[in-house]
PDB file of C-alpha atoms and ligand atoms in Angstrom:
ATOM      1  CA  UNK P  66      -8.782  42.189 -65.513  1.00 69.00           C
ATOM      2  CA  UNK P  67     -11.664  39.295 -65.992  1.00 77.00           C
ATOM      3  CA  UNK P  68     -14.901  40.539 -64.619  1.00 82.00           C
ATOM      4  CA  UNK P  69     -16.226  39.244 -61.470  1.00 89.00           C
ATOM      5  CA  UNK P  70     -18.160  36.022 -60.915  1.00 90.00           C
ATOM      6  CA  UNK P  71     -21.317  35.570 -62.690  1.00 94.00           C
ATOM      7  CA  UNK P  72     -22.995  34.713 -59.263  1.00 96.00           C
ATOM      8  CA  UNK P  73     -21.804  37.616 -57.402  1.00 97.00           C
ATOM      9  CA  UNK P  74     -22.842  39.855 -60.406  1.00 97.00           C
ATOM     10  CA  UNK P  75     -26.563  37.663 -59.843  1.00 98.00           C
ATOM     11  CA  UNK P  76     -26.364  38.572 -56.396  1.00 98.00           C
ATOM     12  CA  UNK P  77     -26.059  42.192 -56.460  1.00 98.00           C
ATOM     13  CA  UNK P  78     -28.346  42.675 -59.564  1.00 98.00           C
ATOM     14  CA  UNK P  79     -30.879  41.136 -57.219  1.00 98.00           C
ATOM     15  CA  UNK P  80     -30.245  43.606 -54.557  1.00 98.00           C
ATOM     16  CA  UNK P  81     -30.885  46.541 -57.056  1.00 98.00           C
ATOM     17  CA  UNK P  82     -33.892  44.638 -58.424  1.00 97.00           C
ATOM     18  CA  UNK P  83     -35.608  44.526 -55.284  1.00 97.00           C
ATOM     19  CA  UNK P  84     -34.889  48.222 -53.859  1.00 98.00           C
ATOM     20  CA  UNK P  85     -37.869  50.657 -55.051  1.00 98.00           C
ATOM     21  CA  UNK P  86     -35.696  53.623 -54.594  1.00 98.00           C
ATOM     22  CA  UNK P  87     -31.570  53.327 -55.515  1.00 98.00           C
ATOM     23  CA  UNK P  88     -28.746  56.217 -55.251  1.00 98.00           C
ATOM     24  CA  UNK P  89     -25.948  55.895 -57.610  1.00 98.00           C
ATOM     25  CA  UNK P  90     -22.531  57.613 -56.988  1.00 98.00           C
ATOM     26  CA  UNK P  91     -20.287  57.499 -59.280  1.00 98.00           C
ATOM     27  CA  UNK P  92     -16.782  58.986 -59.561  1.00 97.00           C
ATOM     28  CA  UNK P  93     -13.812  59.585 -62.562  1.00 96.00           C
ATOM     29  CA  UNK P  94     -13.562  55.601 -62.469  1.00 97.00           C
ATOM     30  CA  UNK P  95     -16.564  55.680 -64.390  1.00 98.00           C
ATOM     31  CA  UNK P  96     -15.488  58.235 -67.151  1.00 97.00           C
ATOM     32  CA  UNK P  97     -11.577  56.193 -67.360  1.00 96.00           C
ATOM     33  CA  UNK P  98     -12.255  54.132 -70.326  1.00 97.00           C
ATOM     34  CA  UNK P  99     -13.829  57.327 -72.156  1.00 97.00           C
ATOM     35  CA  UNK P 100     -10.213  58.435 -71.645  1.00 95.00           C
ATOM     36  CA  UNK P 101     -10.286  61.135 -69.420  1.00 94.00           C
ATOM     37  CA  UNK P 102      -8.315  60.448 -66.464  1.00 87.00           C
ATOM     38  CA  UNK P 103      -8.848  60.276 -63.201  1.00 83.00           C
ATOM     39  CA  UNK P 104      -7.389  61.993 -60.123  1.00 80.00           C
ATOM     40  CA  UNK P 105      -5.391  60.447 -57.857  1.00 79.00           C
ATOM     41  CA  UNK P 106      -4.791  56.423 -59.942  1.00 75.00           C
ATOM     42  CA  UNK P 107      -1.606  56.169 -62.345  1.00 76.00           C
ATOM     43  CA  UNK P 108      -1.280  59.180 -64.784  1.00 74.00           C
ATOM     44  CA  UNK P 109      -4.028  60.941 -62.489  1.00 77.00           C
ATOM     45  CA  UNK P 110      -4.658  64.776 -62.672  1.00 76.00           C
ATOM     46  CA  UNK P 111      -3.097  65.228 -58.995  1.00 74.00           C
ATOM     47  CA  UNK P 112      -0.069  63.035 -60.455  1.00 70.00           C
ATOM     48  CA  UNK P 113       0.265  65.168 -62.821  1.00 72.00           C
ATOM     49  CA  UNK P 114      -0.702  69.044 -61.780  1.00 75.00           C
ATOM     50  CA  UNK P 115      -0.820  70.593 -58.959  1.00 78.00           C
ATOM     51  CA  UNK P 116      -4.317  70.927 -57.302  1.00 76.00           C
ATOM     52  CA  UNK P 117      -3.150  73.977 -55.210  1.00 78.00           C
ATOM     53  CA  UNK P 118      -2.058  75.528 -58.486  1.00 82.00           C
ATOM     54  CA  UNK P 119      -5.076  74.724 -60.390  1.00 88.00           C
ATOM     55  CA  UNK P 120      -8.345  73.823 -57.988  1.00 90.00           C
ATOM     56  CA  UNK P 121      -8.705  76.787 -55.446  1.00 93.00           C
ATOM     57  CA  UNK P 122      -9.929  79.702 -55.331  1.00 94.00           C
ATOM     58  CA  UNK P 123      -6.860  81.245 -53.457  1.00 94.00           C
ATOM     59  CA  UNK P 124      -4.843  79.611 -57.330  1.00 93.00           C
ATOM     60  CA  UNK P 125      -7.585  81.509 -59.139  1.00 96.00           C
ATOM     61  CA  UNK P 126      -7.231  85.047 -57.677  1.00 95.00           C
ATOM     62  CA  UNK P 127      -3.345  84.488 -57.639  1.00 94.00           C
ATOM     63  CA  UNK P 128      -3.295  83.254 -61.487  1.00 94.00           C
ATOM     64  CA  UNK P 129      -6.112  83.115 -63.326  1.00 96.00           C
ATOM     65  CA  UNK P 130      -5.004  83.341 -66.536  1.00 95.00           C
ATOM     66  CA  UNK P 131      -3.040  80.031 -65.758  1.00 93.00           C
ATOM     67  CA  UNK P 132      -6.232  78.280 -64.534  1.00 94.00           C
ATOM     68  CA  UNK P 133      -8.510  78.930 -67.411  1.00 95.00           C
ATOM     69  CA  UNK P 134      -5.553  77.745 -69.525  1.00 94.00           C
ATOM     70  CA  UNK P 135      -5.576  74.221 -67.779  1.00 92.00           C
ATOM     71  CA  UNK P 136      -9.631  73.876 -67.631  1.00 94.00           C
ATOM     72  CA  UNK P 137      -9.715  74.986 -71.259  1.00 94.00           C
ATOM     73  CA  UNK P 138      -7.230  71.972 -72.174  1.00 92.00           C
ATOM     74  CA  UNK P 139      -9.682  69.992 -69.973  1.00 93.00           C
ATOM     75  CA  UNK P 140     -12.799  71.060 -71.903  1.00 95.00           C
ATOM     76  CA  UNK P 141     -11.066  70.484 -75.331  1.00 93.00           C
ATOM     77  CA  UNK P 142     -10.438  66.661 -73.879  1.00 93.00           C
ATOM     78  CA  UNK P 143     -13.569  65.725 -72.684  1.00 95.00           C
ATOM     79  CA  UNK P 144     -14.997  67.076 -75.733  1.00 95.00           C
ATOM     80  CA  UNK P 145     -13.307  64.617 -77.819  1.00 96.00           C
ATOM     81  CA  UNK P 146     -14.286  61.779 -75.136  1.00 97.00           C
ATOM     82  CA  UNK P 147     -17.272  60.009 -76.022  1.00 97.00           C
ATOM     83  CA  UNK P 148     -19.596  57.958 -73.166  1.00 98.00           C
ATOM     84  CA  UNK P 149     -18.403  54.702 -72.365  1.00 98.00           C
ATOM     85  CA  UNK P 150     -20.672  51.233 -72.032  1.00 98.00           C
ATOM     86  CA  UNK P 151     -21.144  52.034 -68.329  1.00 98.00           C
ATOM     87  CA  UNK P 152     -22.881  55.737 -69.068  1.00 98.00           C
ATOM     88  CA  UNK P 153     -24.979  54.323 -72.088  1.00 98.00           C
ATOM     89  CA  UNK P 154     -25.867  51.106 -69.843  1.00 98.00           C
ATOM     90  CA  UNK P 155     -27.011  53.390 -66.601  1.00 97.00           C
ATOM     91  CA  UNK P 156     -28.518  56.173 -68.518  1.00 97.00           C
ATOM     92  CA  UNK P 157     -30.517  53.069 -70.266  1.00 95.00           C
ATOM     93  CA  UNK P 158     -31.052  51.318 -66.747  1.00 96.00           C
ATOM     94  CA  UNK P 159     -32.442  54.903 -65.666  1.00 96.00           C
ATOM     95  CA  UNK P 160     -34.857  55.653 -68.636  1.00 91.00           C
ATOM     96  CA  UNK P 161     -36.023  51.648 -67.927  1.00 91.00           C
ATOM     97  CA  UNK P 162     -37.153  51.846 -64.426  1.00 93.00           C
ATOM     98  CA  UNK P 163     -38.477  54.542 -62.050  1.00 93.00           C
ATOM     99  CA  UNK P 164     -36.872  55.354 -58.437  1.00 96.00           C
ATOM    100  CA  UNK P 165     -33.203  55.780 -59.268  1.00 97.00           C
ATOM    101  CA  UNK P 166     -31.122  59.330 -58.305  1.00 98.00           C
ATOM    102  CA  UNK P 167     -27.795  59.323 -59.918  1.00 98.00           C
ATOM    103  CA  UNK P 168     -25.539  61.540 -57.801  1.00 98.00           C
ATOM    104  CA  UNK P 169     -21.901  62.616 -59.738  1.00 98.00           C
ATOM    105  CA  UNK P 170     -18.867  64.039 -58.557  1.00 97.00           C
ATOM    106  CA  UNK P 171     -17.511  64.406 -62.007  1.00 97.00           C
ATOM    107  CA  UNK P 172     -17.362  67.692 -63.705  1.00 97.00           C
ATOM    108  CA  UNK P 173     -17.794  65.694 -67.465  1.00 97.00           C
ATOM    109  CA  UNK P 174     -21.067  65.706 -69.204  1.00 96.00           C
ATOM    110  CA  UNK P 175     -21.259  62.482 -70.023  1.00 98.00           C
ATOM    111  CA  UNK P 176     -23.850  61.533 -68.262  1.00 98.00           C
ATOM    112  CA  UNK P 177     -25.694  63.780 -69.823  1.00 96.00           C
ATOM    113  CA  UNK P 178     -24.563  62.908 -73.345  1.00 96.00           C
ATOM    114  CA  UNK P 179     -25.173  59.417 -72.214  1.00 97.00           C
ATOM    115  CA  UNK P 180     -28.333  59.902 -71.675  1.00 96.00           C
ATOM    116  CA  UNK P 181     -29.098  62.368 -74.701  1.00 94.00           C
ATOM    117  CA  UNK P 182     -28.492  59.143 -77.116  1.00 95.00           C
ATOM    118  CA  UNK P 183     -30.484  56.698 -75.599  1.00 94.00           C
ATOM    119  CA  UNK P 184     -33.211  58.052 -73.495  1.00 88.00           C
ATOM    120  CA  UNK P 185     -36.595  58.148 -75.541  1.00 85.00           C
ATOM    121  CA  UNK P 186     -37.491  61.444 -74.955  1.00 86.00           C
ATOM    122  CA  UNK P 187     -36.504  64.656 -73.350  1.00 85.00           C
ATOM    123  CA  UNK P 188     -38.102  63.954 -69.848  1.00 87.00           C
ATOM    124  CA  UNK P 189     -36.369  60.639 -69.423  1.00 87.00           C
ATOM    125  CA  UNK P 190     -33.296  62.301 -70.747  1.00 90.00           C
ATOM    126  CA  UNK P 191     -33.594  64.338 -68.045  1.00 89.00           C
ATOM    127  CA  UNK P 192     -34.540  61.985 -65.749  1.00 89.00           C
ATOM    128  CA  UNK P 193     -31.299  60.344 -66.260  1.00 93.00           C
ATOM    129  CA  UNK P 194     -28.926  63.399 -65.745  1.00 95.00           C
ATOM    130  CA  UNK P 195     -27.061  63.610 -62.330  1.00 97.00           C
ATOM    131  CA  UNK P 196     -27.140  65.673 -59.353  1.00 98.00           C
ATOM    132  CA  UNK P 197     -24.195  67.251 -59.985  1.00 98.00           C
ATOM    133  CA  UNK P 198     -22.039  67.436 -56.588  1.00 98.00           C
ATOM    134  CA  UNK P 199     -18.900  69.609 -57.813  1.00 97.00           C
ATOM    135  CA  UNK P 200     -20.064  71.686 -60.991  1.00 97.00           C
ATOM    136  CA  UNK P 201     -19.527  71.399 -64.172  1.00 97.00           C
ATOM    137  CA  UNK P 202     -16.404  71.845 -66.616  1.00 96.00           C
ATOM    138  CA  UNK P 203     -18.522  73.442 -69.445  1.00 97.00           C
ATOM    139  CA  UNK P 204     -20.215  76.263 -67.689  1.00 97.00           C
ATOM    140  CA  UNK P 205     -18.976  79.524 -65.857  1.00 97.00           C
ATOM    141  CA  UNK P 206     -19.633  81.492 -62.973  1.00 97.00           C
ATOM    142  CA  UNK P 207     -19.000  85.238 -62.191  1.00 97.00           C
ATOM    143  CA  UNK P 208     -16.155  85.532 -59.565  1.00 97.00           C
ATOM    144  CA  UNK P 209     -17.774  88.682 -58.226  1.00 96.00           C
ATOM    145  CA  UNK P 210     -21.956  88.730 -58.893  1.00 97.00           C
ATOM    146  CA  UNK P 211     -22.161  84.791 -59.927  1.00 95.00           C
ATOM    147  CA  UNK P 212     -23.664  84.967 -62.812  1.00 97.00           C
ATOM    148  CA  UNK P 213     -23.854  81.908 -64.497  1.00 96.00           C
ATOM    149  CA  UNK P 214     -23.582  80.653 -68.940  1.00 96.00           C
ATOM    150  CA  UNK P 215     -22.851  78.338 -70.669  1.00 96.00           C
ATOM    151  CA  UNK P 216     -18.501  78.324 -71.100  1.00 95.00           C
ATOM    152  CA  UNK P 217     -17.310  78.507 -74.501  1.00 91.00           C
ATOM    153  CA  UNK P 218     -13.945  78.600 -75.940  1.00 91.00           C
ATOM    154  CA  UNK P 219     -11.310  80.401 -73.582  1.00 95.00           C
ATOM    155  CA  UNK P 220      -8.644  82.423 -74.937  1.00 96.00           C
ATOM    156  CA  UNK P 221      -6.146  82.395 -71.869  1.00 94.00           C
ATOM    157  CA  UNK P 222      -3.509  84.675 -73.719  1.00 95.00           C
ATOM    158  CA  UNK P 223      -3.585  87.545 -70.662  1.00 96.00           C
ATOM    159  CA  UNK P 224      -5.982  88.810 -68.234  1.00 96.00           C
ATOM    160  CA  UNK P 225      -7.955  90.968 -70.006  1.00 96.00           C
ATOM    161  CA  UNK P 226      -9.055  87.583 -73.109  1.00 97.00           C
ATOM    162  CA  UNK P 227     -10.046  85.514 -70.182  1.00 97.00           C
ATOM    163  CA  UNK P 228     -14.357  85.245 -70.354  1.00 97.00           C
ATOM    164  CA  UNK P 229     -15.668  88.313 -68.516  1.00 97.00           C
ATOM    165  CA  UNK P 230     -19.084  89.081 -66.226  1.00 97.00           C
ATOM    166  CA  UNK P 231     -22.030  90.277 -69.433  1.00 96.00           C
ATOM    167  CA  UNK P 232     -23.744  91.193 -66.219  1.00 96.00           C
ATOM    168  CA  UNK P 233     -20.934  93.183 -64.017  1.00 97.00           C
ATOM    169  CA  UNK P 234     -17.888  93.065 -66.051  1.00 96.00           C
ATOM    170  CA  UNK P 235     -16.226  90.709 -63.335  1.00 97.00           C
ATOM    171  CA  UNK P 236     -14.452  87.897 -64.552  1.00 97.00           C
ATOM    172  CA  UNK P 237     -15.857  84.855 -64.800  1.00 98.00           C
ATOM    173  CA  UNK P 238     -14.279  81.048 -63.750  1.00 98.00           C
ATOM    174  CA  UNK P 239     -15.038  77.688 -64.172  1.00 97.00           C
ATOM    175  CA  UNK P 240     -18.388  76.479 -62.539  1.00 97.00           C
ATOM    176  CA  UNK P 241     -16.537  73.923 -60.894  1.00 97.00           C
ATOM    177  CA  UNK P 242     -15.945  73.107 -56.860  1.00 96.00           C
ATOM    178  CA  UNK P 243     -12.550  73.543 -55.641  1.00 94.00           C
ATOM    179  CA  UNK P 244     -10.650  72.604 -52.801  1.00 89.00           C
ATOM    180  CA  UNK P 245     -11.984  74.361 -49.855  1.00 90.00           C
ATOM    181  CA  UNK P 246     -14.792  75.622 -51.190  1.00 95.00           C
ATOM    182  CA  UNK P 247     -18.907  74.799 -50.622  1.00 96.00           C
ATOM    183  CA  UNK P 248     -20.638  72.163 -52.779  1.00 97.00           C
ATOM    184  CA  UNK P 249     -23.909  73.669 -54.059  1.00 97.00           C
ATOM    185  CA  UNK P 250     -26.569  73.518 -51.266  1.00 97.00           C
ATOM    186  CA  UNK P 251     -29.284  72.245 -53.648  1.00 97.00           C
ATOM    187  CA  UNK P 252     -27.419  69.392 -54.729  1.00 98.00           C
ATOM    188  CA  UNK P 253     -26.483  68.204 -51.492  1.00 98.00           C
ATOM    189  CA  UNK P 254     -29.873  68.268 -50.153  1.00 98.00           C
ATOM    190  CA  UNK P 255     -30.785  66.676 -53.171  1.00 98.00           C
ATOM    191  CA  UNK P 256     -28.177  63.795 -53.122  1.00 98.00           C
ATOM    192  CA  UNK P 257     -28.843  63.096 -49.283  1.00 98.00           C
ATOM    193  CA  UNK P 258     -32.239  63.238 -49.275  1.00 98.00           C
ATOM    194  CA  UNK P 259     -32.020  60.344 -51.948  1.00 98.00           C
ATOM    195  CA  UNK P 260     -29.466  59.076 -49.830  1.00 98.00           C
ATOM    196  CA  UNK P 261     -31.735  58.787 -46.643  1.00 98.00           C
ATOM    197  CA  UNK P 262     -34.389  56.785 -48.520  1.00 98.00           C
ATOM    198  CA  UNK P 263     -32.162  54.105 -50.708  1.00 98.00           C
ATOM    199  CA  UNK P 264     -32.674  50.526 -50.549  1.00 98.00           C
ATOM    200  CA  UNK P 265     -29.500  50.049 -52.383  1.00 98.00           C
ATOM    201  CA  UNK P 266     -26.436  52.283 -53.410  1.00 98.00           C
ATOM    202  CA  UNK P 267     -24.175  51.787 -56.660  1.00 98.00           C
ATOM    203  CA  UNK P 268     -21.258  52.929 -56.458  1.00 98.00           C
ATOM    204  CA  UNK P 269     -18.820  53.432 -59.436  1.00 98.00           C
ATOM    205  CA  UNK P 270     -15.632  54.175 -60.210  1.00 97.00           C
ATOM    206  CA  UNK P 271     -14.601  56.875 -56.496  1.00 97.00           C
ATOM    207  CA  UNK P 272     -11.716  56.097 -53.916  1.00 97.00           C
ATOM    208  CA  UNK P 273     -14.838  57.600 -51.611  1.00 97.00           C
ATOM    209  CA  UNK P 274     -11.756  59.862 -50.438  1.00 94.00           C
ATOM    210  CA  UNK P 275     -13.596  63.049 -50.790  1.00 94.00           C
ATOM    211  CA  UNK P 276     -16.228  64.421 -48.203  1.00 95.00           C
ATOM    212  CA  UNK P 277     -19.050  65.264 -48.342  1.00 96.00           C
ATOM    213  CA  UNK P 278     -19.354  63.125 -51.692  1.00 97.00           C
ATOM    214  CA  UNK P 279     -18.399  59.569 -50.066  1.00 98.00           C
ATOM    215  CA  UNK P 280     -20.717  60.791 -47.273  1.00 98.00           C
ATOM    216  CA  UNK P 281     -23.551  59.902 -50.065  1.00 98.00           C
ATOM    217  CA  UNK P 282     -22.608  55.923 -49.589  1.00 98.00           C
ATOM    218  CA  UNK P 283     -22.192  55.971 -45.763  1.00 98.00           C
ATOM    219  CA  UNK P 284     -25.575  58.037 -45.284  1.00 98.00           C
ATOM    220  CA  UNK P 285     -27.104  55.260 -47.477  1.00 98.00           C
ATOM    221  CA  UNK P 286     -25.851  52.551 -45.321  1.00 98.00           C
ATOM    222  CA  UNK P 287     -26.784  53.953 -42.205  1.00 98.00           C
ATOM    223  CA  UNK P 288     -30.527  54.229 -43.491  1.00 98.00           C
ATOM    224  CA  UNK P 289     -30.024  50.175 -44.671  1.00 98.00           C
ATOM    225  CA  UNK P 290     -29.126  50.564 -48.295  1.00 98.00           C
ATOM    226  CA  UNK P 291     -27.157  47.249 -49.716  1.00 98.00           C
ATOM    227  CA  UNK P 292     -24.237  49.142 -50.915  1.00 98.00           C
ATOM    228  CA  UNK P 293     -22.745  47.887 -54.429  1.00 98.00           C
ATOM    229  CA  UNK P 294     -19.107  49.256 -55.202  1.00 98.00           C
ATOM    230  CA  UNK P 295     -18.037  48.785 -58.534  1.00 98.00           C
ATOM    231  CA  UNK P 296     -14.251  49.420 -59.010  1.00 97.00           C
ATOM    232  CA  UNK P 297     -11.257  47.449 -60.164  1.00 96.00           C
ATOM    233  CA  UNK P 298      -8.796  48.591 -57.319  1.00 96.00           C
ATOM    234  CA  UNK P 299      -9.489  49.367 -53.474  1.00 96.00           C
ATOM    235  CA  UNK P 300     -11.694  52.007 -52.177  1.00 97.00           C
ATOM    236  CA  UNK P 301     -12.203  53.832 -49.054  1.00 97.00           C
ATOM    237  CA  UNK P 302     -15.387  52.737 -49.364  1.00 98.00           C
ATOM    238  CA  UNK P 303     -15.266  49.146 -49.370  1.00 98.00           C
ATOM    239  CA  UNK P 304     -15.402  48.591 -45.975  1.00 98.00           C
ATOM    240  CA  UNK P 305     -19.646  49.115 -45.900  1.00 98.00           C
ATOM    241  CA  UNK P 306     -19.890  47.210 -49.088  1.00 98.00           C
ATOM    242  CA  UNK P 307     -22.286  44.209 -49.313  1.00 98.00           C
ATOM    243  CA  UNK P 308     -21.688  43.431 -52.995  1.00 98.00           C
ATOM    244  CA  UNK P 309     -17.944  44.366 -54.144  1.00 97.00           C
ATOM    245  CA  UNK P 310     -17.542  43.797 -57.634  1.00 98.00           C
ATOM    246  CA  UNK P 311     -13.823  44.246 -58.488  1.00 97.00           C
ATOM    247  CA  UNK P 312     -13.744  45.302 -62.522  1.00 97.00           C
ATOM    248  CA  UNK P 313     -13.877  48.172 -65.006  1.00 97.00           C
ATOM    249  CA  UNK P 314     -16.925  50.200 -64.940  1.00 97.00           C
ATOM    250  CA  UNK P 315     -17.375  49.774 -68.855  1.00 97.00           C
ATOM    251  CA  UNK P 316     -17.349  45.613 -68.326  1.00 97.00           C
ATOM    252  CA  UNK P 317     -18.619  45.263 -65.458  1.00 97.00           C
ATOM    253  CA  UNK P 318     -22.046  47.800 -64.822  1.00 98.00           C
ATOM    254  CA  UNK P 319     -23.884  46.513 -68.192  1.00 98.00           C
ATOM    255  CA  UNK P 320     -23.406  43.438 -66.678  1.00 97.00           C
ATOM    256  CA  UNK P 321     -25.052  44.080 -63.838  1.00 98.00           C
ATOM    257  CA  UNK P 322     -28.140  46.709 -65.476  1.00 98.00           C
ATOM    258  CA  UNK P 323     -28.353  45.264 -68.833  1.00 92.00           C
TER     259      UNK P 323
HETATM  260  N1  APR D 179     -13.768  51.647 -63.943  1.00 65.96           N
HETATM  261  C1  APR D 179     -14.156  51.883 -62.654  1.00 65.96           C
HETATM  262  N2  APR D 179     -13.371  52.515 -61.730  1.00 65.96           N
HETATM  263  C2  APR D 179     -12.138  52.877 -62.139  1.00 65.96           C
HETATM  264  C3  APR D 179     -11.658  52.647 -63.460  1.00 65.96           C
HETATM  265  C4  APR D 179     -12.538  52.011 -64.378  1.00 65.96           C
HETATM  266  N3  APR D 179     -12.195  51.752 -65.638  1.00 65.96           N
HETATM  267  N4  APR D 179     -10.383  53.138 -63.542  1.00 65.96           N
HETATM  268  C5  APR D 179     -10.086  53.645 -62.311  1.00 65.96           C
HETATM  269  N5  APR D 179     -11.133  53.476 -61.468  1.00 65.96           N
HETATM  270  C6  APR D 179     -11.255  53.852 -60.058  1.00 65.96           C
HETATM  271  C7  APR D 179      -9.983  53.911 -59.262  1.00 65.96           C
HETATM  272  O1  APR D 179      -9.608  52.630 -58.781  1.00 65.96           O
HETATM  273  C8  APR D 179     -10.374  54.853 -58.129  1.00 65.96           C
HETATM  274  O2  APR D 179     -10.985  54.130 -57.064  1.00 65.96           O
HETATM  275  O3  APR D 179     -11.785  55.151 -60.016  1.00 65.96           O
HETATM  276  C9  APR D 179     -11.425  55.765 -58.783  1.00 65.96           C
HETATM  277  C10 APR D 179     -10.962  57.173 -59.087  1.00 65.96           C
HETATM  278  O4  APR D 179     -10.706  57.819 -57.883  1.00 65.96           O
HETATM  279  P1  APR D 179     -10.187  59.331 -57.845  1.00 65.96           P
HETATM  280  O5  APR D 179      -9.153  59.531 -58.867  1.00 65.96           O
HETATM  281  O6  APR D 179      -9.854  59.623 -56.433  1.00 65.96           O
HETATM  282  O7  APR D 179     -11.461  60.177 -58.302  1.00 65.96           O
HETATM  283  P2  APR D 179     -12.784  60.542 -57.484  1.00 65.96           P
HETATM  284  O8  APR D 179     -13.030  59.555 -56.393  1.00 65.96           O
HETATM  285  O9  APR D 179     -13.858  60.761 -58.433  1.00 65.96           O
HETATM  286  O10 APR D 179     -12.337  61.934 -56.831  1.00 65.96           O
HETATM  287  C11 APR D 179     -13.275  62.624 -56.059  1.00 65.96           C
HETATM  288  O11 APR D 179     -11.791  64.483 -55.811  1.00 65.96           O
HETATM  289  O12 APR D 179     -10.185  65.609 -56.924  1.00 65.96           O
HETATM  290  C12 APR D 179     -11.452  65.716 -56.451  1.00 65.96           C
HETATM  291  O13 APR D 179     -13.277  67.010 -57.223  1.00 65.96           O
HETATM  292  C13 APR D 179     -12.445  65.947 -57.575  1.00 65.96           C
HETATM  293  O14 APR D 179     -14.566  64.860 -57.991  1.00 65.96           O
HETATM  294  C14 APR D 179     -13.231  64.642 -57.615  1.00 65.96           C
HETATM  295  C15 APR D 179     -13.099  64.121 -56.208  1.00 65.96           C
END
């Protein structure tokens, strides 16, 4: 797939040039060419697994043994992933310019690791890592008190090798959002207040299927963001786009930050 037209890349680079404040949302598009697939596009994870067997709490309590075995495989993967162009280029973009939120519904860290090799220092390290809307894949949470670490290796073998509570002995699960459950309230707050006050909205690599993630975009809109969409096939999203750029995250958002 080519990338899109130099002038339409021009045009929405201007947009984002001229907003003080900008949300970013991005989605497993962006984390595709790092190889770690995404959800619901050929070879997704809901191609391939069964959500209802893996992603709710309702699996967890029924099999747990079988869900740490499938988010351990997970962590293993994205462990051997490394950051594509399009995390190094907006954890760059982010350490070059002030006023930017970067909202993520991925459960990766590479954003984070993204921003760990380029940012200049600690704070703008930090400056570049995302609200994170639905967890993360490397650290746990109690079941029962909530306690939360950071996950190590998982030895799914039975029941009783599966991480346990330090603090109350209950057993512990992925910090992750599943189906049906509540997004962490901080986050949200976080990721719509940034929302509410955008002058422009990049979004990358989300079919902007899932709510209240896409809700991020639309909330954006509504308070007069130009809204950017970066993805190479359609989105639920691209209805409120001003600036659709139809390519691979990893081509196509240096492009537009560098
Ligand atoms: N660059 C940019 N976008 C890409 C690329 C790429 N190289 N490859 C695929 N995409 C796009 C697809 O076209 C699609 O629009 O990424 C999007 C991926 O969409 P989904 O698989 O639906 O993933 P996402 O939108 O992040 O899912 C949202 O749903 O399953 C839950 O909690 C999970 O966070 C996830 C949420």
């Amino acid at each position: 797939m080519s990338a899109p037209p130099a002038a339409a890349i021009a045009a929405a680079k201007g947009a984002l040039a001229k907003a003080l404040r900008v949300v970013v949302l991005t989605g497993a598009g962006v984390s595709a060419e790092s190889g770690i697939p995404t959800f619901r596009g050929p070879g997704g994870l809901w191609k391939q697994f069964r959500a209802e067997d893996l992603a709710t709490p309702i699996a967890f309590g029924r099999d747990p043994r079988l869900v740490w075995e499938w988010y351990a495989w997970r962590r293993e993967e994205v462990a051997q992933c490394r950051p594509n162009p399009a995390h190094l280029a907006l954890a760059r973009w982010m350490g070059s310019r002030p006023g930017v939120t970067l909202v993520s519904q991925n459960v990766d860290d590479l954003h984070e690791r993204a921003a760990g090799e380029v940012a200049r220092d600690a704070e703008a390290a930090a400056r570049a890592a995302p609200i994170r809307l639905h967890g993360s894949l490397f650290h746990d949470r109690c079941a029962r008190c909530d306690h939360r670490a950071r996950g190590g290796a998982v030895d799914a073998t039975s029941v009783a090798t599966l991480p346990h509570c330090p603090a109350c002995g209950g057993l512990m699960r992925p910090d992750v959002v599943w189906f049906g459950e509540m997004l962490p309230v901080r986050a949200v707050e976080a990721a719509f207040a940034a929302a509410g006050e955008a002058e422009a909205c990049l979004v990358v690599g989300t079919t902007g299927a899932v709510y209240p993630a896409a809700g991020v975009a639309h909330t954006a809109k509504a308070a007069g963001a130009a809204v950017i969409i970066v993805d190479p096939g359609a989105t639920e999203l691209d209805a409120i786009a001003d600036f659709r750029l139809q390519g691979k995250a990893g081509e196509v958002v240096p492009l537009l930050l560098g």
